Amino acid sequence: MKPPPFDYHAPRDLGEALAVLAGAGAGGKVLAGGQSLIPLMNMRLAAPAHLVDINRLTGLATIEADAGGVRVGALARHAAVERSADAARAQPLLRSALRQVAHPVIRNRGTVVGSLVHADPAAELPAVLAVLGGSVRLARHGGGQRDVPAGEFFTGPLESALRPGELAVSAFFPALPPRAGTAFREVARRHGDYAMAGAAAVVVLDEDLRIVSARVACVSAGPVPVTIDVSQVCDRRPAASADWAAVAAAVRDRVDPEADIHATADYRRHLTGVLAGRALRAAAREAAGDGRDAGEAGEPSDG
Amino acid sequence: MGEALHEIALTVNGVVREVRVPGRRLLSDCLRHDLGLTGTHVGCEHGVCGCCTVLLDGEPVRSCLTFAVTAGGHEITTVEGLAGPEGELSPVQRAFSECHALQCGFCTPGFLCTVTALLRENPAPTGEQVVEGISGNLCRCTGYQNIVKAVHRAAELAAEADATPARTGEHA
Ligand SMILES: Cc1cc2nc3c(=O)[nH]c(=O)nc-3n(C[C@H](O)[C@H](O)[C@H](O)COP(=O)(O)OP(=O)(O)OC[C@H]3O[C@@H](n4cnc5c(N)ncnc54)[C@H](O)[C@@H]3O)c2cc1C
Ligand code: FES
Ligand code: FES
């Protein structure tokens, strides 16, 4: 349970970090909060030759929120983003999902951008980025920057579009249009564990409060966050009379999760449908102006 | 070929300590082996048990998921640093003792550090906030009832300690 040796680099600014990463090539890895990378190294499942520690690049600890959305810098910790009132105002889904990420002490160190790059299909934030249609900004030495949309960023379990030598400098979570609501629901074995199944939902209503768009991104339902558009199933009905059971069934039919020691594939599929239905219903309620989604209290136990 | 060593200075419990460590030295091992502060316990080394929790610049973190080199230049508080200068127990330590919130004591340093930070941020937490606050710390023998009680008791003790000087001035 001790990490393997590596060459340690502690750059003082972004330019230096990018230069070191470029020099390290495929053997280089960024160390952000370390809350995913260090366990992997302690268990000897990862053995990078070079670690580029970005914890001194305090200029990357930014959270910029405006009417367009929230841009989170690479050193913004989960806890800081969770606490940010500006971020919650611009994009409430971020805070509701962050509260389900691990435990408060882990959130003091772990970073939002690190969680996206780690690209665990059981993690909450990749699903949030996917359902909102956000993006990750990647930089490389001498090569400028590129923005990769969520749909192209997650390429497989623990795999992202980040290439050797690149550093993710920030991620962007777009704000919601008017009359939109969001919600996050998951079931985990123990509080703070990765979810067995979960769903991040966004619902948009028209002026007569009928559903025009309904999307979920499902957690632990495939190799990457599984984004499903159920707008058609909602059939432009008002939130109060939508057929949520049909919506849950549609989601269930479109996911193909795997079995593991925690759950069979069938159970996981069932759970995904139920949680997606609940998340969408809560998001629709919020969109209709019935107050901000307060979580699961008092939720009906049906699908 | 030996591993490269890095010269770092950590302020541990108020004292500057200089050590030479390889990049891969976990902060937990640096505290225990290099600095002899064995109060910080190591249970799992993958972030799950919470026994190794210390305060880094006042915030609770897993010392088993932090490299000592990353913590260079920062302030660390371990369980050894919680008591007062004369060794008098802090309100959190007194409450754990009074409420029988420990049996074997293996998990206790992690709980004490976590709860110290929790009460600093939120001096009067609700039952739910207490349970959420300690959800990342595992105890395998005491059970959580007395630990939860101790957190509430510590909040009371801290409030009393804060109120005492003011009260003598205003009402005595
Ligand atoms: C006990 C425990 C429970 C947890 N439970 C959950 C949970 O329920 N849900 C959840 O989502 N997460 C969970 N986590 C993981 C946690 O959220 C991590 O903080 C997060 O996944 C990674 O963020 P980090 O900053 O710690 O990244 P690191 O561990 O530092 O890095 C992770 C990976 O991303 C790369 N990387 C990080 N930042 C960058 C960057 N800026 N540019 C390029 N590459 C980068 C690293 O090279 C590495 O490959 C848990 C962790 C622990 C220890
Ligand atoms: S030893 Fe660090 S969390 Fe268990
Ligand atoms: S007192 Fe023994 S593990 Fe908690």
PDB file of N, CA, C and O and ligand atoms in Angstrom, chain A residues 21 28-40 51 54 60 74-75 77-78 100-103 106 109-118 120 122-126 138 162 166-170 186 192-195, chain B residues 46-49 62 65, ligand 1:
ATOM      1  N   LEU A  21       5.102  18.932 -18.636  1.00  0.00           N
ATOM      2  CA  LEU A  21       4.221  17.873 -19.150  1.00  0.00           C
ATOM      3  C   LEU A  21       4.611  17.484 -20.569  1.00  0.00           C
ATOM      4  O   LEU A  21       4.601  16.293 -20.925  1.00  0.00           O
ATOM      5  N   GLY A  28       3.886  11.199 -18.232  1.00  0.00           N
ATOM      6  CA  GLY A  28       3.558  12.284 -17.316  1.00  0.00           C
ATOM      7  C   GLY A  28       2.095  12.281 -16.920  1.00  0.00           C
ATOM      8  O   GLY A  28       1.225  11.967 -17.737  1.00  0.00           O
ATOM      9  N   LYS A  29       1.852  12.618 -15.656  1.00  0.00           N
ATOM     10  CA  LYS A  29       0.465  12.769 -15.193  1.00  0.00           C
ATOM     11  C   LYS A  29       0.367  13.990 -14.312  1.00  0.00           C
ATOM     12  O   LYS A  29       1.301  14.320 -13.580  1.00  0.00           O
ATOM     13  N   VAL A  30      -0.798  14.633 -14.385  1.00  0.00           N
ATOM     14  CA  VAL A  30      -1.067  15.777 -13.524  1.00  0.00           C
ATOM     15  C   VAL A  30      -1.526  15.267 -12.161  1.00  0.00           C
ATOM     16  O   VAL A  30      -2.308  14.323 -12.078  1.00  0.00           O
ATOM     17  N   LEU A  31      -1.022  15.884 -11.089  1.00  0.00           N
ATOM     18  CA  LEU A  31      -1.532  15.606  -9.744  1.00  0.00           C
ATOM     19  C   LEU A  31      -2.354  16.814  -9.304  1.00  0.00           C
ATOM     20  O   LEU A  31      -1.811  17.896  -9.109  1.00  0.00           O
ATOM     21  N   ALA A  32      -3.664  16.626  -9.174  1.00  0.00           N
ATOM     22  CA  ALA A  32      -4.525  17.710  -8.672  1.00  0.00           C
ATOM     23  C   ALA A  32      -4.822  17.408  -7.210  1.00  0.00           C
ATOM     24  O   ALA A  32      -3.928  17.424  -6.377  1.00  0.00           O
ATOM     25  N   GLY A  33      -6.068  17.067  -6.870  1.00  0.00           N
ATOM     26  CA  GLY A  33      -6.394  16.766  -5.472  1.00  0.00           C
ATOM     27  C   GLY A  33      -5.806  15.452  -4.995  1.00  0.00           C
ATOM     28  O   GLY A  33      -5.685  15.215  -3.793  1.00  0.00           O
ATOM     29  N   GLY A  34      -5.491  14.582  -5.935  1.00  0.00           N
ATOM     30  CA  GLY A  34      -4.913  13.284  -5.590  1.00  0.00           C
ATOM     31  C   GLY A  34      -5.906  12.288  -5.017  1.00  0.00           C
ATOM     32  O   GLY A  34      -5.533  11.180  -4.647  1.00  0.00           O
ATOM     33  N   GLN A  35      -7.175  12.642  -4.957  1.00  0.00           N
ATOM     34  CA  GLN A  35      -8.145  11.777  -4.267  1.00  0.00           C
ATOM     35  C   GLN A  35      -8.572  10.571  -5.106  1.00  0.00           C
ATOM     36  O   GLN A  35      -9.202   9.646  -4.590  1.00  0.00           O
ATOM     37  N   SER A  36      -8.221  10.559  -6.368  1.00  0.00           N
ATOM     38  CA  SER A  36      -8.404   9.357  -7.187  1.00  0.00           C
ATOM     39  C   SER A  36      -7.054   8.774  -7.572  1.00  0.00           C
ATOM     40  O   SER A  36      -6.862   7.560  -7.567  1.00  0.00           O
ATOM     41  N   LEU A  37      -6.116   9.656  -7.906  1.00  0.00           N
ATOM     42  CA  LEU A  37      -4.810   9.179  -8.381  1.00  0.00           C
ATOM     43  C   LEU A  37      -4.001   8.509  -7.268  1.00  0.00           C
ATOM     44  O   LEU A  37      -3.390   7.454  -7.484  1.00  0.00           O
ATOM     45  N   ILE A  38      -3.973   9.089  -6.075  1.00  0.00           N
ATOM     46  CA  ILE A  38      -3.127   8.507  -5.010  1.00  0.00           C
ATOM     47  C   ILE A  38      -3.660   7.141  -4.545  1.00  0.00           C
ATOM     48  O   ILE A  38      -2.856   6.221  -4.377  1.00  0.00           O
ATOM     49  N   PRO A  39      -4.985   6.959  -4.375  1.00  0.00           N
ATOM     50  CA  PRO A  39      -5.436   5.586  -4.075  1.00  0.00           C
ATOM     51  C   PRO A  39      -4.982   4.590  -5.144  1.00  0.00           C
ATOM     52  O   PRO A  39      -4.531   3.491  -4.820  1.00  0.00           O
ATOM     53  N   LEU A  40      -5.083   4.985  -6.413  1.00  0.00           N
ATOM     54  CA  LEU A  40      -4.658   4.076  -7.491  1.00  0.00           C
ATOM     55  C   LEU A  40      -3.168   3.762  -7.391  1.00  0.00           C
ATOM     56  O   LEU A  40      -2.736   2.638  -7.646  1.00  0.00           O
ATOM     57  N   LEU A  51       5.155  12.992 -12.085  1.00  0.00           N
ATOM     58  CA  LEU A  51       3.945  13.644 -11.587  1.00  0.00           C
ATOM     59  C   LEU A  51       4.157  15.145 -11.600  1.00  0.00           C
ATOM     60  O   LEU A  51       5.151  15.647 -11.059  1.00  0.00           O
ATOM     61  N   ILE A  54       0.016  20.326  -9.575  1.00  0.00           N
ATOM     62  CA  ILE A  54      -0.492  21.671  -9.916  1.00  0.00           C
ATOM     63  C   ILE A  54      -1.011  22.419  -8.679  1.00  0.00           C
ATOM     64  O   ILE A  54      -1.637  23.468  -8.799  1.00  0.00           O
ATOM     65  N   LEU A  60      -5.197  28.875 -10.784  1.00  0.00           N
ATOM     66  CA  LEU A  60      -6.196  27.991 -11.400  1.00  0.00           C
ATOM     67  C   LEU A  60      -7.345  27.658 -10.451  1.00  0.00           C
ATOM     68  O   LEU A  60      -8.248  26.900 -10.800  1.00  0.00           O
ATOM     69  N   ALA A  74      -8.922  24.536 -12.803  1.00  0.00           N
ATOM     70  CA  ALA A  74      -8.405  23.202 -12.495  1.00  0.00           C
ATOM     71  C   ALA A  74      -8.090  22.995 -11.022  1.00  0.00           C
ATOM     72  O   ALA A  74      -8.020  21.858 -10.564  1.00  0.00           O
ATOM     73  N   LEU A  75      -7.904  24.069 -10.262  1.00  0.00           N
ATOM     74  CA  LEU A  75      -7.559  23.870  -8.850  1.00  0.00           C
ATOM     75  C   LEU A  75      -8.734  24.220  -7.918  1.00  0.00           C
ATOM     76  O   LEU A  75      -8.571  24.304  -6.710  1.00  0.00           O
ATOM     77  N   ARG A  77     -11.501  23.278  -5.700  1.00  0.00           N
ATOM     78  CA  ARG A  77     -11.841  22.032  -5.003  1.00  0.00           C
ATOM     79  C   ARG A  77     -13.361  21.830  -5.008  1.00  0.00           C
ATOM     80  O   ARG A  77     -14.110  22.808  -5.016  1.00  0.00           O
ATOM     81  N   HIS A  78     -13.773  20.563  -4.888  1.00  0.00           N
ATOM     82  CA  HIS A  78     -15.211  20.255  -4.807  1.00  0.00           C
ATOM     83  C   HIS A  78     -15.878  21.150  -3.749  1.00  0.00           C
ATOM     84  O   HIS A  78     -16.941  21.711  -3.982  1.00  0.00           O
ATOM     85  N   GLN A 100     -23.262  14.738  -3.360  1.00  0.00           N
ATOM     86  CA  GLN A 100     -23.256  13.270  -3.400  1.00  0.00           C
ATOM     87  C   GLN A 100     -21.855  12.739  -3.678  1.00  0.00           C
ATOM     88  O   GLN A 100     -21.651  11.527  -3.752  1.00  0.00           O
ATOM     89  N   VAL A 101     -20.893  13.610  -3.898  1.00  0.00           N
ATOM     90  CA  VAL A 101     -19.533  13.161  -4.227  1.00  0.00           C
ATOM     91  C   VAL A 101     -18.770  12.870  -2.937  1.00  0.00           C
ATOM     92  O   VAL A 101     -18.494  13.778  -2.149  1.00  0.00           O
ATOM     93  N   ALA A 102     -18.480  11.600  -2.708  1.00  0.00           N
ATOM     94  CA  ALA A 102     -17.637  11.202  -1.573  1.00  0.00           C
ATOM     95  C   ALA A 102     -18.084  11.850  -0.254  1.00  0.00           C
ATOM     96  O   ALA A 102     -19.266  12.052  -0.027  1.00  0.00           O
ATOM     97  N   HIS A 103     -17.127  12.157   0.629  1.00  0.00           N
ATOM     98  CA  HIS A 103     -17.400  12.737   1.936  1.00  0.00           C
ATOM     99  C   HIS A 103     -16.841  14.158   1.977  1.00  0.00           C
ATOM    100  O   HIS A 103     -15.959  14.492   1.209  1.00  0.00           O
ATOM    101  N   ILE A 106     -13.002  14.444   1.748  1.00  0.00           N
ATOM    102  CA  ILE A 106     -12.465  14.170   0.408  1.00  0.00           C
ATOM    103  C   ILE A 106     -12.722  15.390  -0.486  1.00  0.00           C
ATOM    104  O   ILE A 106     -11.888  15.772  -1.310  1.00  0.00           O
ATOM    105  N   ARG A 109     -10.214  18.311  -0.799  1.00  0.00           N
ATOM    106  CA  ARG A 109      -9.018  18.179  -1.637  1.00  0.00           C
ATOM    107  C   ARG A 109      -9.357  17.949  -3.108  1.00  0.00           C
ATOM    108  O   ARG A 109      -8.704  18.488  -3.995  1.00  0.00           O
ATOM    109  N   GLY A 110     -10.310  17.085  -3.371  1.00  0.00           N
ATOM    110  CA  GLY A 110     -10.630  16.702  -4.744  1.00  0.00           C
ATOM    111  C   GLY A 110     -11.086  17.901  -5.560  1.00  0.00           C
ATOM    112  O   GLY A 110     -11.697  18.822  -5.033  1.00  0.00           O
ATOM    113  N   THR A 111     -10.754  17.894  -6.857  1.00  0.00           N
ATOM    114  CA  THR A 111     -11.135  19.001  -7.732  1.00  0.00           C
ATOM    115  C   THR A 111     -12.214  18.561  -8.721  1.00  0.00           C
ATOM    116  O   THR A 111     -12.278  17.388  -9.106  1.00  0.00           O
ATOM    117  N   VAL A 112     -13.017  19.525  -9.145  1.00  0.00           N
ATOM    118  CA  VAL A 112     -14.076  19.258 -10.116  1.00  0.00           C
ATOM    119  C   VAL A 112     -13.452  18.826 -11.447  1.00  0.00           C
ATOM    120  O   VAL A 112     -13.858  17.830 -12.051  1.00  0.00           O
ATOM    121  N   VAL A 113     -12.428  19.561 -11.887  1.00  0.00           N
ATOM    122  CA  VAL A 113     -11.807  19.241 -13.176  1.00  0.00           C
ATOM    123  C   VAL A 113     -11.114  17.870 -13.107  1.00  0.00           C
ATOM    124  O   VAL A 113     -11.190  17.076 -14.042  1.00  0.00           O
ATOM    125  N   GLY A 114     -10.475  17.581 -11.964  1.00  0.00           N
ATOM    126  CA  GLY A 114      -9.839  16.270 -11.791  1.00  0.00           C
ATOM    127  C   GLY A 114     -10.844  15.144 -11.911  1.00  0.00           C
ATOM    128  O   GLY A 114     -10.569  14.097 -12.516  1.00  0.00           O
ATOM    129  N   SER A 115     -12.012  15.347 -11.366  1.00  0.00           N
ATOM    130  CA  SER A 115     -13.054  14.332 -11.433  1.00  0.00           C
ATOM    131  C   SER A 115     -13.495  14.112 -12.884  1.00  0.00           C
ATOM    132  O   SER A 115     -13.748  12.979 -13.298  1.00  0.00           O
ATOM    133  N   LEU A 116     -13.568  15.192 -13.666  1.00  0.00           N
ATOM    134  CA  LEU A 116     -13.954  15.053 -15.081  1.00  0.00           C
ATOM    135  C   LEU A 116     -12.878  14.294 -15.850  1.00  0.00           C
ATOM    136  O   LEU A 116     -13.168  13.373 -16.609  1.00  0.00           O
ATOM    137  N   VAL A 117     -11.603  14.670 -15.640  1.00  0.00           N
ATOM    138  CA  VAL A 117     -10.512  14.012 -16.376  1.00  0.00           C
ATOM    139  C   VAL A 117     -10.397  12.550 -15.962  1.00  0.00           C
ATOM    140  O   VAL A 117     -10.127  11.676 -16.788  1.00  0.00           O
ATOM    141  N   HIS A 118     -10.654  12.272 -14.686  1.00  0.00           N
ATOM    142  CA  HIS A 118     -10.586  10.890 -14.203  1.00  0.00           C
ATOM    143  C   HIS A 118     -11.628  10.034 -14.930  1.00  0.00           C
ATOM    144  O   HIS A 118     -11.428   8.843 -15.148  1.00  0.00           O
ATOM    145  N   ASP A 120     -14.572   8.610 -14.397  1.00  0.00           N
ATOM    146  CA  ASP A 120     -15.166   7.386 -13.870  1.00  0.00           C
ATOM    147  C   ASP A 120     -16.654   7.392 -14.231  1.00  0.00           C
ATOM    148  O   ASP A 120     -17.356   8.348 -13.881  1.00  0.00           O
ATOM    149  N   ALA A 122     -18.959   5.978 -12.897  1.00  0.00           N
ATOM    150  CA  ALA A 122     -19.772   5.947 -11.680  1.00  0.00           C
ATOM    151  C   ALA A 122     -19.760   7.296 -10.960  1.00  0.00           C
ATOM    152  O   ALA A 122     -20.412   7.452  -9.938  1.00  0.00           O
ATOM    153  N   ALA A 123     -19.022   8.269 -11.484  1.00  0.00           N
ATOM    154  CA  ALA A 123     -18.897   9.558 -10.808  1.00  0.00           C
ATOM    155  C   ALA A 123     -20.026  10.496 -11.226  1.00  0.00           C
ATOM    156  O   ALA A 123     -20.584  10.384 -12.320  1.00  0.00           O
ATOM    157  N   GLU A 124     -20.325  11.431 -10.342  1.00  0.00           N
ATOM    158  CA  GLU A 124     -21.448  12.336 -10.555  1.00  0.00           C
ATOM    159  C   GLU A 124     -21.150  13.432 -11.572  1.00  0.00           C
ATOM    160  O   GLU A 124     -21.982  13.763 -12.424  1.00  0.00           O
ATOM    161  N   LEU A 125     -19.962  14.059 -11.462  1.00  0.00           N
ATOM    162  CA  LEU A 125     -19.727  15.279 -12.246  1.00  0.00           C
ATOM    163  C   LEU A 125     -19.662  15.051 -13.755  1.00  0.00           C
ATOM    164  O   LEU A 125     -20.127  15.897 -14.520  1.00  0.00           O
ATOM    165  N   PRO A 126     -19.092  13.921 -14.228  1.00  0.00           N
ATOM    166  CA  PRO A 126     -19.154  13.689 -15.674  1.00  0.00           C
ATOM    167  C   PRO A 126     -20.599  13.674 -16.191  1.00  0.00           C
ATOM    168  O   PRO A 126     -20.887  14.225 -17.261  1.00  0.00           O
ATOM    169  N   LEU A 138      -8.644  22.323 -22.713  1.00  0.00           N
ATOM    170  CA  LEU A 138      -7.343  21.661 -22.606  1.00  0.00           C
ATOM    171  C   LEU A 138      -6.258  22.561 -23.181  1.00  0.00           C
ATOM    172  O   LEU A 138      -6.459  23.207 -24.216  1.00  0.00           O
ATOM    173  N   LEU A 162      -8.290  13.737 -23.263  1.00  0.00           N
ATOM    174  CA  LEU A 162      -7.023  14.385 -22.909  1.00  0.00           C
ATOM    175  C   LEU A 162      -5.860  13.600 -23.500  1.00  0.00           C
ATOM    176  O   LEU A 162      -5.745  12.393 -23.299  1.00  0.00           O
ATOM    177  N   GLU A 166      -1.182  17.216 -22.383  1.00  0.00           N
ATOM    178  CA  GLU A 166      -2.224  18.235 -22.194  1.00  0.00           C
ATOM    179  C   GLU A 166      -2.609  18.371 -20.725  1.00  0.00           C
ATOM    180  O   GLU A 166      -2.538  17.406 -19.950  1.00  0.00           O
ATOM    181  N   LEU A 167      -3.016  19.580 -20.375  1.00  0.00           N
ATOM    182  CA  LEU A 167      -3.508  19.858 -19.028  1.00  0.00           C
ATOM    183  C   LEU A 167      -4.902  20.464 -19.170  1.00  0.00           C
ATOM    184  O   LEU A 167      -5.120  21.347 -20.013  1.00  0.00           O
ATOM    185  N   ALA A 168      -5.839  19.974 -18.375  1.00  0.00           N
ATOM    186  CA  ALA A 168      -7.191  20.547 -18.399  1.00  0.00           C
ATOM    187  C   ALA A 168      -7.160  21.796 -17.526  1.00  0.00           C
ATOM    188  O   ALA A 168      -6.925  21.693 -16.327  1.00  0.00           O
ATOM    189  N   VAL A 169      -7.345  22.959 -18.120  1.00  0.00           N
ATOM    190  CA  VAL A 169      -7.242  24.193 -17.333  1.00  0.00           C
ATOM    191  C   VAL A 169      -8.567  24.586 -16.687  1.00  0.00           C
ATOM    192  O   VAL A 169      -8.581  25.218 -15.636  1.00  0.00           O
ATOM    193  N   SER A 170      -9.670  24.217 -17.314  1.00  0.00           N
ATOM    194  CA  SER A 170     -10.963  24.564 -16.725  1.00  0.00           C
ATOM    195  C   SER A 170     -12.061  23.732 -17.365  1.00  0.00           C
ATOM    196  O   SER A 170     -11.840  23.042 -18.359  1.00  0.00           O
ATOM    197  N   GLU A 186     -29.462   9.567  -6.810  1.00  0.00           N
ATOM    198  CA  GLU A 186     -28.640   8.362  -6.918  1.00  0.00           C
ATOM    199  C   GLU A 186     -28.904   7.416  -5.760  1.00  0.00           C
ATOM    200  O   GLU A 186     -29.458   7.807  -4.727  1.00  0.00           O
ATOM    201  N   GLY A 192     -21.836   8.407   0.452  1.00  0.00           N
ATOM    202  CA  GLY A 192     -20.472   8.798   0.094  1.00  0.00           C
ATOM    203  C   GLY A 192     -19.793   7.829  -0.856  1.00  0.00           C
ATOM    204  O   GLY A 192     -18.755   8.145  -1.416  1.00  0.00           O
ATOM    205  N   ASP A 193     -20.362   6.648  -1.033  1.00  0.00           N
ATOM    206  CA  ASP A 193     -19.783   5.711  -2.004  1.00  0.00           C
ATOM    207  C   ASP A 193     -20.150   6.145  -3.421  1.00  0.00           C
ATOM    208  O   ASP A 193     -21.085   6.914  -3.623  1.00  0.00           O
ATOM    209  N   TYR A 194     -19.407   5.604  -4.372  1.00  0.00           N
ATOM    210  CA  TYR A 194     -19.818   5.777  -5.759  1.00  0.00           C
ATOM    211  C   TYR A 194     -21.207   5.171  -5.935  1.00  0.00           C
ATOM    212  O   TYR A 194     -21.561   4.189  -5.261  1.00  0.00           O
ATOM    213  N   ALA A 195     -22.000   5.758  -6.851  1.00  0.00           N
ATOM    214  CA  ALA A 195     -23.391   5.332  -7.013  1.00  0.00           C
ATOM    215  C   ALA A 195     -23.495   3.998  -7.751  1.00  0.00           C
ATOM    216  O   ALA A 195     -22.756   3.744  -8.694  1.00  0.00           O
TER     217      ALA A 195
ATOM    218  N   HIS B  46      -6.448   4.101   1.394  1.00  0.00           N
ATOM    219  CA  HIS B  46      -7.100   4.563   0.169  1.00  0.00           C
ATOM    220  C   HIS B  46      -8.275   5.499   0.415  1.00  0.00           C
ATOM    221  O   HIS B  46      -9.167   5.594  -0.400  1.00  0.00           O
ATOM    222  N   GLY B  47      -8.223   6.205   1.526  1.00  0.00           N
ATOM    223  CA  GLY B  47      -9.164   7.312   1.699  1.00  0.00           C
ATOM    224  C   GLY B  47     -10.493   6.942   2.315  1.00  0.00           C
ATOM    225  O   GLY B  47     -11.362   7.801   2.472  1.00  0.00           O
ATOM    226  N   VAL B  48     -10.684   5.667   2.698  1.00  0.00           N
ATOM    227  CA  VAL B  48     -12.007   5.229   3.104  1.00  0.00           C
ATOM    228  C   VAL B  48     -12.254   5.355   4.608  1.00  0.00           C
ATOM    229  O   VAL B  48     -13.335   5.725   5.035  1.00  0.00           O
ATOM    230  N   CYS B  49     -11.236   5.084   5.439  1.00  0.00           N
ATOM    231  CA  CYS B  49     -11.519   4.924   6.870  1.00  0.00           C
ATOM    232  C   CYS B  49     -11.476   6.238   7.648  1.00  0.00           C
ATOM    233  O   CYS B  49     -12.128   6.366   8.677  1.00  0.00           O
ATOM    234  N   ARG B  62      -7.280  13.859   4.142  1.00  0.00           N
ATOM    235  CA  ARG B  62      -6.700  12.535   4.324  1.00  0.00           C
ATOM    236  C   ARG B  62      -5.181  12.638   4.163  1.00  0.00           C
ATOM    237  O   ARG B  62      -4.698  12.948   3.063  1.00  0.00           O
ATOM    238  N   LEU B  65      -3.766  10.386   1.456  1.00  0.00           N
ATOM    239  CA  LEU B  65      -4.005  10.737   0.051  1.00  0.00           C
ATOM    240  C   LEU B  65      -3.397  12.103  -0.258  1.00  0.00           C
ATOM    241  O   LEU B  65      -3.910  12.857  -1.078  1.00  0.00           O
TER     242      LEU B  65
HETATM  243  C1  LIG C   1     -13.145   7.355  -0.284  1.00  0.00           C
HETATM  244  C2  LIG C   1     -13.402   8.079  -1.570  1.00  0.00           C
HETATM  245  C3  LIG C   1     -14.696   8.144  -2.073  1.00  0.00           C
HETATM  246  C4  LIG C   1     -14.948   8.807  -3.269  1.00  0.00           C
HETATM  247  N1  LIG C   1     -16.241   8.853  -3.709  1.00  0.00           N
HETATM  248  C5  LIG C   1     -16.521   9.507  -4.853  1.00  0.00           C
HETATM  249  C6  LIG C   1     -17.864   9.594  -5.339  1.00  0.00           C
HETATM  250  O1  LIG C   1     -18.829   9.103  -4.717  1.00  0.00           O
HETATM  251  N2  LIG C   1     -18.064  10.240  -6.520  1.00  0.00           N
HETATM  252  C7  LIG C   1     -17.037  10.814  -7.227  1.00  0.00           C
HETATM  253  O2  LIG C   1     -17.283  11.393  -8.268  1.00  0.00           O
HETATM  254  N3  LIG C   1     -15.780  10.768  -6.786  1.00  0.00           N
HETATM  255  C8  LIG C   1     -15.485  10.134  -5.623  1.00  0.00           C
HETATM  256  N4  LIG C   1     -14.185  10.089  -5.192  1.00  0.00           N
HETATM  257  C9  LIG C   1     -13.120  10.704  -6.042  1.00  0.00           C
HETATM  258  C10 LIG C   1     -12.986  12.205  -5.826  1.00  0.00           C
HETATM  259  O3  LIG C   1     -14.133  12.891  -6.257  1.00  0.00           O
HETATM  260  C11 LIG C   1     -11.779  12.756  -6.584  1.00  0.00           C
HETATM  261  O4  LIG C   1     -11.451  13.961  -5.982  1.00  0.00           O
HETATM  262  C12 LIG C   1     -11.932  13.030  -8.063  1.00  0.00           C
HETATM  263  O5  LIG C   1     -12.408  11.923  -8.746  1.00  0.00           O
HETATM  264  C13 LIG C   1     -10.589  13.371  -8.720  1.00  0.00           C
HETATM  265  O6  LIG C   1     -10.210  14.661  -8.438  1.00  0.00           O
HETATM  266  P1  LIG C   1      -8.753  14.979  -7.925  1.00  0.00           P
HETATM  267  O7  LIG C   1      -8.587  16.443  -8.015  1.00  0.00           O
HETATM  268  O8  LIG C   1      -8.541  14.361  -6.603  1.00  0.00           O
HETATM  269  O9  LIG C   1      -7.838  14.302  -9.057  1.00  0.00           O
HETATM  270  P2  LIG C   1      -6.492  13.473  -8.978  1.00  0.00           P
HETATM  271  O10 LIG C   1      -6.677  12.272  -8.122  1.00  0.00           O
HETATM  272  O11 LIG C   1      -5.370  14.377  -8.667  1.00  0.00           O
HETATM  273  O12 LIG C   1      -6.373  13.037 -10.509  1.00  0.00           O
HETATM  274  C14 LIG C   1      -7.260  12.105 -11.078  1.00  0.00           C
HETATM  275  C15 LIG C   1      -6.864  11.870 -12.546  1.00  0.00           C
HETATM  276  O13 LIG C   1      -7.120  13.041 -13.327  1.00  0.00           O
HETATM  277  C16 LIG C   1      -5.915  13.592 -13.858  1.00  0.00           C
HETATM  278  N5  LIG C   1      -6.013  15.035 -13.714  1.00  0.00           N
HETATM  279  C17 LIG C   1      -6.489  15.711 -12.612  1.00  0.00           C
HETATM  280  N6  LIG C   1      -6.515  17.033 -12.856  1.00  0.00           N
HETATM  281  C18 LIG C   1      -6.056  17.203 -14.126  1.00  0.00           C
HETATM  282  C19 LIG C   1      -5.869  18.350 -14.956  1.00  0.00           C
HETATM  283  N7  LIG C   1      -6.180  19.573 -14.522  1.00  0.00           N
HETATM  284  N8  LIG C   1      -5.381  18.171 -16.209  1.00  0.00           N
HETATM  285  C20 LIG C   1      -5.081  16.917 -16.645  1.00  0.00           C
HETATM  286  N9  LIG C   1      -5.240  15.804 -15.913  1.00  0.00           N
HETATM  287  C21 LIG C   1      -5.730  15.939 -14.667  1.00  0.00           C
HETATM  288  C22 LIG C   1      -4.798  12.957 -13.065  1.00  0.00           C
HETATM  289  O14 LIG C   1      -3.615  12.886 -13.825  1.00  0.00           O
HETATM  290  C23 LIG C   1      -5.379  11.599 -12.743  1.00  0.00           C
HETATM  291  O15 LIG C   1      -5.239  10.744 -13.828  1.00  0.00           O
HETATM  292  C24 LIG C   1     -13.890   9.426  -3.997  1.00  0.00           C
HETATM  293  C25 LIG C   1     -12.591   9.376  -3.505  1.00  0.00           C
HETATM  294  C26 LIG C   1     -12.337   8.704  -2.309  1.00  0.00           C
HETATM  295  C27 LIG C   1     -10.937   8.642  -1.802  1.00  0.00           C
END
